[in-house]
PDB file of C-alpha atoms and ligand atoms in Angstrom:
ATOM      1  CA  MET A1405     -48.240-248.317   1.827  1.00 95.00           C
ATOM      2  CA  GLY A1406     -48.542-245.434   0.183  1.00 97.00           C
ATOM      3  CA  VAL A1407     -49.746-241.545   0.421  1.00 98.00           C
ATOM      4  CA  ILE A1408     -52.713-239.961  -1.010  1.00 97.00           C
ATOM      5  CA  PHE A1409     -54.666-237.093  -0.602  1.00 94.00           C
ATOM      6  CA  ASP A1410     -58.034-237.839  -1.898  1.00 95.00           C
ATOM      7  CA  ILE A1411     -60.292-240.404  -4.271  1.00 97.00           C
ATOM      8  CA  LYS A1412     -63.074-239.243  -6.267  1.00 96.00           C
ATOM      9  CA  LYS A1413     -65.436-241.639  -7.209  1.00 96.00           C
ATOM     10  CA  PHE A1414     -67.738-241.583 -10.634  1.00 96.00           C
ATOM     11  CA  ALA A1415     -64.969-239.357 -12.270  1.00 95.00           C
ATOM     12  CA  VAL A1416     -66.113-238.564 -15.586  1.00 95.00           C
ATOM     13  CA  HIS A1417     -63.115-236.238 -16.202  1.00 91.00           C
ATOM     14  CA  ASP A1418     -60.805-238.307 -15.811  1.00 93.00           C
ATOM     15  CA  GLY A1419     -61.002-240.140 -18.294  1.00 95.00           C
ATOM     16  CA  ASP A1420     -63.599-242.839 -20.342  1.00 94.00           C
ATOM     17  CA  GLY A1421     -66.811-243.792 -18.960  1.00 97.00           C
ATOM     18  CA  ILE A1422     -67.224-243.410 -15.149  1.00 97.00           C
ATOM     19  CA  ARG A1423     -64.384-243.741 -13.192  1.00 98.00           C
ATOM     20  CA  THR A1424     -62.269-243.637  -9.534  1.00 98.00           C
ATOM     21  CA  THR A1425     -59.643-241.595  -9.450  1.00 98.00           C
ATOM     22  CA  ILE A1426     -56.917-241.751  -6.786  1.00 98.00           C
ATOM     23  CA  PHE A1427     -54.572-238.888  -5.755  1.00 97.00           C
ATOM     24  CA  LEU A1428     -51.096-239.472  -4.470  1.00 98.00           C
ATOM     25  CA  LYS A1429     -49.408-236.894  -2.539  1.00 98.00           C
ATOM     26  CA  GLY A1430     -46.266-235.121  -3.163  1.00 98.00           C
ATOM     27  CA  CYS A1431     -44.860-233.293  -6.762  1.00 98.00           C
ATOM     28  CA  PRO A1432     -41.328-232.652  -7.963  1.00 98.00           C
ATOM     29  CA  LEU A1433     -42.654-229.517  -9.614  1.00 98.00           C
ATOM     30  CA  ASN A1434     -44.207-226.502  -8.347  1.00 96.00           C
ATOM     31  CA  CYS A1435     -46.171-225.202 -10.834  1.00 96.00           C
ATOM     32  CA  TRP A1436     -47.250-221.857 -10.596  1.00 94.00           C
ATOM     33  CA  TRP A1437     -51.210-223.129 -11.743  1.00 94.00           C
ATOM     34  CA  CYS A1438     -51.323-226.155 -10.051  1.00 94.00           C
ATOM     35  CA  HIS A1439     -54.490-226.581  -9.373  1.00 91.00           C
ATOM     36  CA  ASN A1440     -54.007-229.162  -6.075  1.00 90.00           C
ATOM     37  CA  PRO A1441     -51.384-227.425  -4.269  1.00 91.00           C
ATOM     38  CA  GLU A1442     -51.679-228.881  -1.064  1.00 89.00           C
ATOM     39  CA  SER A1443     -50.806-232.126  -3.840  1.00 91.00           C
ATOM     40  CA  ARG A1444     -47.309-231.263  -3.630  1.00 95.00           C
ATOM     41  CA  ASN A1445     -45.776-231.749  -0.437  1.00 95.00           C
ATOM     42  CA  PRO A1446     -45.110-235.392  -0.054  1.00 96.00           C
ATOM     43  CA  GLU A1447     -45.552-235.976   3.967  1.00 95.00           C
ATOM     44  CA  ILE A1448     -49.185-235.401   4.723  1.00 95.00           C
ATOM     45  CA  GLU A1449     -49.615-231.908   6.333  1.00 91.00           C
ATOM     46  CA  GLU A1450     -51.351-230.187   8.916  1.00 90.00           C
ATOM     47  CA  PHE A1451     -52.686-226.936   7.514  1.00 86.00           C
ATOM     48  CA  HIS A1452     -55.097-224.904  10.469  1.00 84.00           C
ATOM     49  CA  ILE A1453     -57.298-221.958   8.485  1.00 82.00           C
ATOM     50  CA  PRO A1454     -59.869-220.158   9.620  1.00 75.00           C
ATOM     51  CA  GLN A1455     -63.393-221.410  10.407  1.00 75.00           C
ATOM     52  CA  SER A1456     -65.513-219.663   7.269  1.00 67.00           C
ATOM     53  CA  GLY A1457     -68.014-217.545   8.172  1.00 61.00           C
ATOM     54  CA  ASN A1458     -66.101-217.154  11.670  1.00 59.00           C
ATOM     55  CA  HIS A1459     -64.852-213.492  12.174  1.00 63.00           C
ATOM     56  CA  SER A1460     -64.505-214.503  15.638  1.00 67.00           C
ATOM     57  CA  GLY A1461     -61.088-215.657  14.743  1.00 72.00           C
ATOM     58  CA  GLU A1462     -61.168-219.218  15.266  1.00 80.00           C
ATOM     59  CA  PHE A1463     -59.530-221.318  13.273  1.00 81.00           C
ATOM     60  CA  LYS A1464     -59.579-225.097  12.689  1.00 85.00           C
ATOM     61  CA  ARG A1465     -56.816-228.356  11.732  1.00 88.00           C
ATOM     62  CA  VAL A1466     -57.470-229.242   8.242  1.00 89.00           C
ATOM     63  CA  THR A1467     -55.269-232.994   7.526  1.00 92.00           C
ATOM     64  CA  ILE A1468     -53.949-233.350   3.880  1.00 92.00           C
ATOM     65  CA  GLY A1469     -53.205-236.771   3.261  1.00 95.00           C
ATOM     66  CA  ARG A1470     -53.735-240.648   4.338  1.00 96.00           C
ATOM     67  CA  SER A1471     -51.533-243.375   4.865  1.00 98.00           C
ATOM     68  CA  VAL A1472     -53.252-245.864   2.726  1.00 98.00           C
ATOM     69  CA  LYS A1473     -52.473-249.977   1.802  1.00 98.00           C
ATOM     70  CA  VAL A1474     -52.665-251.271  -1.847  1.00 98.00           C
ATOM     71  CA  SER A1475     -54.657-253.939  -0.875  1.00 98.00           C
ATOM     72  CA  ASP A1476     -57.314-251.205   1.375  1.00 97.00           C
ATOM     73  CA  LEU A1477     -57.705-248.984  -1.998  1.00 98.00           C
ATOM     74  CA  LEU A1478     -58.112-252.221  -3.815  1.00 98.00           C
ATOM     75  CA  ARG A1479     -61.129-253.359  -1.891  1.00 97.00           C
ATOM     76  CA  GLU A1480     -62.526-249.920  -2.175  1.00 96.00           C
ATOM     77  CA  ILE A1481     -62.397-249.389  -6.396  1.00 97.00           C
ATOM     78  CA  GLU A1482     -63.884-253.302  -6.303  1.00 97.00           C
ATOM     79  CA  LYS A1483     -67.191-251.674  -4.828  1.00 96.00           C
ATOM     80  CA  ASP A1484     -67.689-249.614  -8.139  1.00 95.00           C
ATOM     81  CA  ILE A1485     -67.064-252.373 -10.756  1.00 95.00           C
ATOM     82  CA  ILE A1486     -70.088-252.513 -12.414  1.00 95.00           C
ATOM     83  CA  PHE A1487     -69.916-248.434 -12.787  1.00 95.00           C
ATOM     84  CA  TYR A1488     -66.894-249.608 -14.697  1.00 95.00           C
ATOM     85  CA  ASP A1489     -67.632-252.181 -16.722  1.00 93.00           C
ATOM     86  CA  THR A1490     -71.159-250.467 -17.520  1.00 95.00           C
ATOM     87  CA  SER A1491     -69.543-247.017 -18.985  1.00 96.00           C
ATOM     88  CA  GLY A1492     -66.127-248.725 -20.432  1.00 96.00           C
ATOM     89  CA  GLY A1493     -64.792-247.242 -17.541  1.00 97.00           C
ATOM     90  CA  GLY A1494     -61.686-247.109 -14.590  1.00 98.00           C
ATOM     91  CA  VAL A1495     -59.393-246.351 -12.872  1.00 98.00           C
ATOM     92  CA  THR A1496     -57.445-243.034 -12.910  1.00 98.00           C
ATOM     93  CA  ILE A1497     -54.614-242.807 -10.986  1.00 98.00           C
ATOM     94  CA  SER A1498     -53.330-238.510 -10.716  1.00 97.00           C
ATOM     95  CA  GLY A1499     -51.655-236.448  -8.016  1.00 94.00           C
ATOM     96  CA  GLY A1500     -49.827-235.234  -7.646  1.00 94.00           C
ATOM     97  CA  GLU A1501     -46.866-236.823  -9.153  1.00 98.00           C
ATOM     98  CA  PRO A1502     -47.732-240.494  -8.990  1.00 98.00           C
ATOM     99  CA  LEU A1503     -44.449-242.034 -10.179  1.00 98.00           C
ATOM    100  CA  MET A1504     -42.804-240.146  -6.941  1.00 98.00           C
ATOM    101  CA  GLN A1505     -44.342-243.275  -5.026  1.00 98.00           C
ATOM    102  CA  PRO A1506     -42.443-246.019  -8.168  1.00 98.00           C
ATOM    103  CA  ARG A1507     -43.690-249.110  -5.659  1.00 98.00           C
ATOM    104  CA  PHE A1508     -46.402-248.601  -4.257  1.00 98.00           C
ATOM    105  CA  LEU A1509     -47.507-247.403  -7.314  1.00 98.00           C
ATOM    106  CA  LYS A1510     -46.661-250.312  -9.267  1.00 98.00           C
ATOM    107  CA  GLU A1511     -48.713-251.995  -6.252  1.00 98.00           C
ATOM    108  CA  LEU A1512     -51.352-250.647  -6.890  1.00 98.00           C
ATOM    109  CA  LEU A1513     -52.239-250.503 -10.856  1.00 98.00           C
ATOM    110  CA  GLN A1514     -50.986-254.182 -11.400  1.00 98.00           C
ATOM    111  CA  GLY A1515     -54.286-255.248  -8.527  1.00 98.00           C
ATOM    112  CA  ILE A1516     -55.711-253.290 -10.424  1.00 98.00           C
ATOM    113  CA  LYS A1517     -55.387-255.349 -13.994  1.00 98.00           C
ATOM    114  CA  GLU A1518     -55.755-258.237 -11.662  1.00 98.00           C
ATOM    115  CA  MET A1519     -59.230-257.263 -11.487  1.00 97.00           C
ATOM    116  CA  ASP A1520     -59.967-256.909 -15.387  1.00 97.00           C
ATOM    117  CA  LEU A1521     -60.328-252.742 -14.980  1.00 98.00           C
ATOM    118  CA  HIS A1522     -59.159-250.282 -17.326  1.00 98.00           C
ATOM    119  CA  THR A1523     -55.917-247.854 -16.176  1.00 98.00           C
ATOM    120  CA  ILE A1524     -54.586-244.572 -16.515  1.00 98.00           C
ATOM    121  CA  VAL A1525     -51.630-242.687 -15.351  1.00 98.00           C
ATOM    122  CA  ASP A1526     -51.310-238.846 -15.540  1.00 98.00           C
ATOM    123  CA  THR A1527     -48.033-238.258 -15.489  1.00 98.00           C
ATOM    124  CA  SER A1528     -46.294-234.934 -15.489  1.00 98.00           C
ATOM    125  CA  GLY A1529     -43.691-237.203 -16.982  1.00 98.00           C
ATOM    126  CA  TYR A1530     -40.430-236.098 -14.024  1.00 98.00           C
ATOM    127  CA  ALA A1531     -39.433-239.254 -12.945  1.00 98.00           C
ATOM    128  CA  GLN A1532     -37.026-241.869 -14.114  1.00 98.00           C
ATOM    129  CA  TRP A1533     -37.352-243.926 -16.825  1.00 98.00           C
ATOM    130  CA  LYS A1534     -37.017-247.491 -14.955  1.00 98.00           C
ATOM    131  CA  HIS A1535     -39.634-246.136 -13.105  1.00 98.00           C
ATOM    132  CA  PHE A1536     -41.953-245.306 -16.119  1.00 98.00           C
ATOM    133  CA  GLU A1537     -40.199-249.003 -17.528  1.00 98.00           C
ATOM    134  CA  ALA A1538     -42.155-251.096 -14.551  1.00 98.00           C
ATOM    135  CA  ILE A1539     -45.634-249.333 -14.750  1.00 98.00           C
ATOM    136  CA  VAL A1540     -46.275-249.802 -18.898  1.00 98.00           C
ATOM    137  CA  PRO A1541     -47.655-253.644 -18.498  1.00 98.00           C
ATOM    138  CA  TYR A1542     -49.806-252.328 -15.995  1.00 98.00           C
ATOM    139  CA  THR A1543     -51.081-249.531 -17.730  1.00 98.00           C
ATOM    140  CA  ASP A1544     -53.875-248.835 -20.771  1.00 98.00           C
ATOM    141  CA  THR A1545     -53.560-244.968 -20.855  1.00 97.00           C
ATOM    142  CA  PHE A1546     -50.938-242.495 -19.796  1.00 97.00           C
ATOM    143  CA  PHE A1547     -52.279-238.680 -19.805  1.00 97.00           C
ATOM    144  CA  TYR A1548     -49.534-237.122 -20.442  1.00 97.00           C
ATOM    145  CA  ASP A1549     -48.851-233.493 -19.785  1.00 97.00           C
ATOM    146  CA  ILE A1550     -46.789-231.003 -21.984  1.00 98.00           C
ATOM    147  CA  LYS A1551     -45.935-227.533 -20.789  1.00 98.00           C
ATOM    148  CA  VAL A1552     -43.232-225.398 -22.169  1.00 98.00           C
ATOM    149  CA  ILE A1553     -40.743-226.278 -24.796  1.00 98.00           C
ATOM    150  CA  ASP A1554     -38.685-223.250 -23.947  1.00 98.00           C
ATOM    151  CA  CYS A1555     -36.492-225.049 -21.136  1.00 98.00           C
ATOM    152  CA  ASP A1556     -35.781-221.978 -19.256  1.00 98.00           C
ATOM    153  CA  THR A1557     -39.749-220.558 -19.217  1.00 97.00           C
ATOM    154  CA  HIS A1558     -40.121-224.029 -17.795  1.00 98.00           C
ATOM    155  CA  VAL A1559     -37.777-223.883 -14.928  1.00 98.00           C
ATOM    156  CA  THR A1560     -38.975-220.714 -14.439  1.00 97.00           C
ATOM    157  CA  HIS A1561     -42.632-221.486 -14.079  1.00 97.00           C
ATOM    158  CA  THR A1562     -42.787-225.400 -12.530  1.00 98.00           C
ATOM    159  CA  GLY A1563     -39.386-225.197 -11.286  1.00 97.00           C
ATOM    160  CA  VAL A1564     -37.794-228.401 -12.971  1.00 98.00           C
ATOM    161  CA  PRO A1565     -35.795-228.222 -16.300  1.00 98.00           C
ATOM    162  CA  ASN A1566     -38.094-230.591 -19.352  1.00 98.00           C
ATOM    163  CA  ASP A1567     -34.921-232.921 -20.576  1.00 98.00           C
ATOM    164  CA  LEU A1568     -35.960-235.216 -18.621  1.00 98.00           C
ATOM    165  CA  ILE A1569     -39.347-235.118 -18.904  1.00 98.00           C
ATOM    166  CA  LEU A1570     -39.498-234.189 -23.086  1.00 98.00           C
ATOM    167  CA  GLU A1571     -36.481-237.339 -22.476  1.00 98.00           C
ATOM    168  CA  ASN A1572     -39.464-240.092 -21.523  1.00 98.00           C
ATOM    169  CA  LEU A1573     -41.791-239.126 -23.504  1.00 97.00           C
ATOM    170  CA  GLU A1574     -39.918-239.998 -26.362  1.00 97.00           C
ATOM    171  CA  LYS A1575     -38.309-243.436 -24.745  1.00 97.00           C
ATOM    172  CA  LEU A1576     -42.471-243.972 -24.009  1.00 97.00           C
ATOM    173  CA  MET A1577     -43.756-243.122 -27.499  1.00 95.00           C
ATOM    174  CA  ASP A1578     -41.385-245.938 -28.905  1.00 95.00           C
ATOM    175  CA  VAL A1579     -42.840-248.595 -26.350  1.00 96.00           C
ATOM    176  CA  HIS A1580     -47.041-247.785 -25.859  1.00 95.00           C
ATOM    177  CA  GLN A1581     -49.521-247.136 -27.704  1.00 92.00           C
ATOM    178  CA  ASP A1582     -51.914-244.993 -25.885  1.00 94.00           C
ATOM    179  CA  ILE A1583     -50.625-242.116 -24.823  1.00 95.00           C
ATOM    180  CA  ARG A1584     -52.418-238.821 -24.578  1.00 95.00           C
ATOM    181  CA  ILE A1585     -50.431-235.565 -24.539  1.00 97.00           C
ATOM    182  CA  ARG A1586     -51.714-232.140 -22.628  1.00 97.00           C
ATOM    183  CA  ILE A1587     -51.109-228.948 -22.330  1.00 98.00           C
ATOM    184  CA  PRO A1588     -52.273-226.859 -19.744  1.00 97.00           C
ATOM    185  CA  LEU A1589     -53.625-223.158 -21.428  1.00 97.00           C
ATOM    186  CA  ILE A1590     -51.907-220.887 -18.633  1.00 96.00           C
ATOM    187  CA  PRO A1591     -52.145-217.418 -20.177  1.00 96.00           C
ATOM    188  CA  ASP A1592     -49.220-216.101 -21.515  1.00 95.00           C
ATOM    189  CA  VAL A1593     -47.161-218.905 -20.201  1.00 96.00           C
ATOM    190  CA  THR A1594     -48.520-221.679 -22.363  1.00 98.00           C
ATOM    191  CA  ASP A1595     -50.730-220.263 -24.871  1.00 97.00           C
ATOM    192  CA  THR A1596     -48.214-218.308 -26.754  1.00 98.00           C
ATOM    193  CA  GLU A1597     -48.020-218.418 -30.088  1.00 98.00           C
ATOM    194  CA  LYS A1598     -44.854-219.320 -29.952  1.00 98.00           C
ATOM    195  CA  ASN A1599     -45.125-222.086 -27.263  1.00 98.00           C
ATOM    196  CA  LEU A1600     -47.727-223.926 -29.537  1.00 98.00           C
ATOM    197  CA  HIS A1601     -45.896-223.549 -32.730  1.00 98.00           C
ATOM    198  CA  ASP A1602     -42.696-224.759 -30.723  1.00 98.00           C
ATOM    199  CA  ILE A1603     -45.159-228.352 -28.845  1.00 98.00           C
ATOM    200  CA  GLY A1604     -46.708-228.805 -32.873  1.00 97.00           C
ATOM    201  CA  GLN A1605     -42.938-229.171 -33.987  1.00 96.00           C
ATOM    202  CA  TYR A1606     -42.184-230.977 -30.944  1.00 97.00           C
ATOM    203  CA  LEU A1607     -45.318-233.250 -31.665  1.00 96.00           C
ATOM    204  CA  SER A1608     -44.992-233.592 -34.937  1.00 93.00           C
ATOM    205  CA  GLN A1609     -41.676-235.737 -35.177  1.00 91.00           C
ATOM    206  CA  PHE A1610     -43.825-238.665 -33.503  1.00 91.00           C
ATOM    207  CA  LYS A1611     -45.494-241.344 -36.327  1.00 83.00           C
ATOM    208  CA  PRO A1612     -48.231-242.226 -35.450  1.00 79.00           C
ATOM    209  CA  LEU A1613     -49.603-238.776 -34.113  1.00 71.00           C
ATOM    210  CA  ARG A1614     -51.095-238.904 -30.726  1.00 72.00           C
ATOM    211  CA  ARG A1615     -54.529-237.206 -29.609  1.00 87.00           C
ATOM    212  CA  VAL A1616     -53.923-233.580 -27.593  1.00 96.00           C
ATOM    213  CA  TYR A1617     -55.886-232.474 -24.930  1.00 97.00           C
ATOM    214  CA  LEU A1618     -55.391-228.830 -24.606  1.00 98.00           C
ATOM    215  CA  ILE A1619     -57.122-228.120 -21.051  1.00 97.00           C
ATOM    216  CA  PRO A1620     -58.343-224.864 -21.047  1.00 96.00           C
ATOM    217  CA  PHE A1621     -56.862-222.577 -17.579  1.00 94.00           C
ATOM    218  CA  ASN A1622     -59.714-222.901 -14.384  1.00 89.00           C
ATOM    219  CA  PRO A1623     -59.232-220.081 -11.526  1.00 86.00           C
ATOM    220  CA  LEU A1624     -60.859-222.515  -9.560  1.00 84.00           C
ATOM    221  CA  ALA A1625     -58.014-223.281  -7.594  1.00 82.00           C
ATOM    222  CA  LYS A1626     -57.644-219.877  -6.199  1.00 82.00           C
ATOM    223  CA  ALA A1627     -58.907-220.865  -4.020  1.00 83.00           C
ATOM    224  CA  LYS A1628     -57.503-222.880  -2.085  1.00 85.00           C
ATOM    225  CA  TYR A1629     -54.579-221.429  -2.822  1.00 87.00           C
ATOM    226  CA  GLN A1630     -56.419-217.982  -0.213  1.00 83.00           C
ATOM    227  CA  ARG A1631     -57.585-221.184   2.260  1.00 83.00           C
ATOM    228  CA  PHE A1632     -53.874-222.544   2.562  1.00 84.00           C
ATOM    229  CA  GLY A1633     -52.035-219.758   2.949  1.00 84.00           C
ATOM    230  CA  TYR A1634     -49.757-220.336  -0.574  1.00 87.00           C
ATOM    231  CA  PRO A1635     -48.762-217.702  -2.762  1.00 86.00           C
ATOM    232  CA  ASP A1636     -50.998-217.416  -5.977  1.00 87.00           C
ATOM    233  CA  LYS A1637     -49.179-216.354  -8.904  1.00 87.00           C
ATOM    234  CA  VAL A1638     -51.919-216.950 -11.252  1.00 84.00           C
ATOM    235  CA  LYS A1639     -54.468-214.646  -9.501  1.00 82.00           C
ATOM    236  CA  ASP A1640     -54.878-211.953 -11.847  1.00 84.00           C
ATOM    237  CA  PHE A1641     -54.869-214.453 -15.189  1.00 89.00           C
ATOM    238  CA  GLN A1642     -58.206-214.347 -17.307  1.00 89.00           C
ATOM    239  CA  VAL A1643     -59.827-217.996 -18.401  1.00 93.00           C
ATOM    240  CA  GLN A1644     -58.736-218.281 -22.545  1.00 96.00           C
ATOM    241  CA  SER A1645     -61.960-216.590 -24.609  1.00 96.00           C
ATOM    242  CA  PRO A1646     -63.443-219.152 -27.310  1.00 96.00           C
ATOM    243  CA  GLU A1647     -61.851-216.604 -30.199  1.00 97.00           C
ATOM    244  CA  LYS A1648     -58.205-217.836 -28.114  1.00 97.00           C
ATOM    245  CA  LEU A1649     -58.664-221.646 -27.555  1.00 97.00           C
ATOM    246  CA  LYS A1650     -60.189-221.829 -31.787  1.00 97.00           C
ATOM    247  CA  GLU A1651     -56.544-219.888 -32.135  1.00 98.00           C
ATOM    248  CA  CYS A1652     -54.276-222.536 -30.153  1.00 98.00           C
ATOM    249  CA  THR A1653     -56.582-225.502 -31.979  1.00 97.00           C
ATOM    250  CA  ASP A1654     -55.929-224.383 -35.308  1.00 97.00           C
ATOM    251  CA  ILE A1655     -52.072-223.851 -34.589  1.00 98.00           C
ATOM    252  CA  LEU A1656     -51.636-227.522 -33.624  1.00 97.00           C
ATOM    253  CA  SER A1657     -53.618-228.425 -36.198  1.00 95.00           C
ATOM    254  CA  THR A1658     -50.974-227.577 -38.712  1.00 95.00           C
ATOM    255  CA  TYR A1659     -48.966-230.090 -37.054  1.00 94.00           C
ATOM    256  CA  ASN A1660     -51.624-232.508 -38.144  1.00 90.00           C
ATOM    257  CA  LEU A1661     -52.231-232.941 -34.397  1.00 94.00           C
ATOM    258  CA  ASN A1662     -55.587-234.340 -33.633  1.00 93.00           C
ATOM    259  CA  VAL A1663     -56.393-231.314 -31.355  1.00 96.00           C
ATOM    260  CA  PHE A1664     -59.485-231.569 -28.771  1.00 96.00           C
ATOM    261  CA  ILE A1665     -60.445-229.134 -25.961  1.00 96.00           C
ATOM    262  CA  GLU A1666     -60.674-230.931 -22.537  1.00 90.00           C
ATOM    263  CA  ASN A1667     -64.127-229.548 -20.475  1.00 74.00           C
TER     264      ASN A1667
HETATM  265  S1  SF4 B1079     -46.988-231.139 -11.772  1.00 95.36           S
HETATM  266 FE1  SF4 B1079     -49.573-231.080 -11.481  1.00 95.36          FE
HETATM  267  S2  SF4 B1079     -49.674-231.441  -9.426  1.00 95.36           S
HETATM  268 FE2  SF4 B1079     -47.451-231.097  -9.816  1.00 95.36          FE
HETATM  269  S3  SF4 B1079     -47.130-228.575  -9.256  1.00 95.36           S
HETATM  270 FE3  SF4 B1079     -47.363-228.852 -11.426  1.00 95.36          FE
HETATM  271  S4  SF4 B1079     -49.433-228.727 -11.400  1.00 95.36           S
HETATM  272 FE4  SF4 B1079     -49.769-229.333  -9.146  1.00 95.36          FE
END
């Protein structure tokens, strides 16, 4: 059994083609800008949130997370097999941090590969290497986040140091060909000139160089912070302008990286 907090069907922004994205619950990081703050706690949680449009002070109970068996998820995935086949899609496992449930993740990926479907694991990189090794044979593509190279800044904004993340990336580069680096662009945190040069310099050690995807800051998660009562540390942050995005792209391109902007 594993704990998930959502399944998104017909997803078109979580990798190539039409995909089913499964969100596993639990993450060891605590990024200021987390898009799925309700994903971080590995336990199933109950919230009492104000009824929308109701000013009488009534609350409704919302449960985030549910326990599922791999076999149930595989049955759900199988229903859309025709869409994956015709679009070149597949299944993306995201979170939270999927590697926080290593046994469940491996079993799920094995089952998906038995259906001959394409698999993506979207990871923060913060997990024991042995857990990465276990899923490499069943993962077609890794989405791998690199946020900040300066370790102290990384600790401040994510709650953990980045040495394990960088070490794992270096090991993974040796054993896997399809790793897409993703950089969430957070104003004045990850999108600074210095940090992007640091990331470019760091990534330039890998030959051949991989694709790098920039993810512009998206303020849509603010509503979730309000709804669930989490402190919102990025509430005043603004979306990057097209000029700023070009500047970020240009910096990374000087390191011969193939840079794309994700929408
Ligand atoms: S690594 Fe991803 S899921 Fe985890 S806290 Fe950061 S943004 Fe949220």
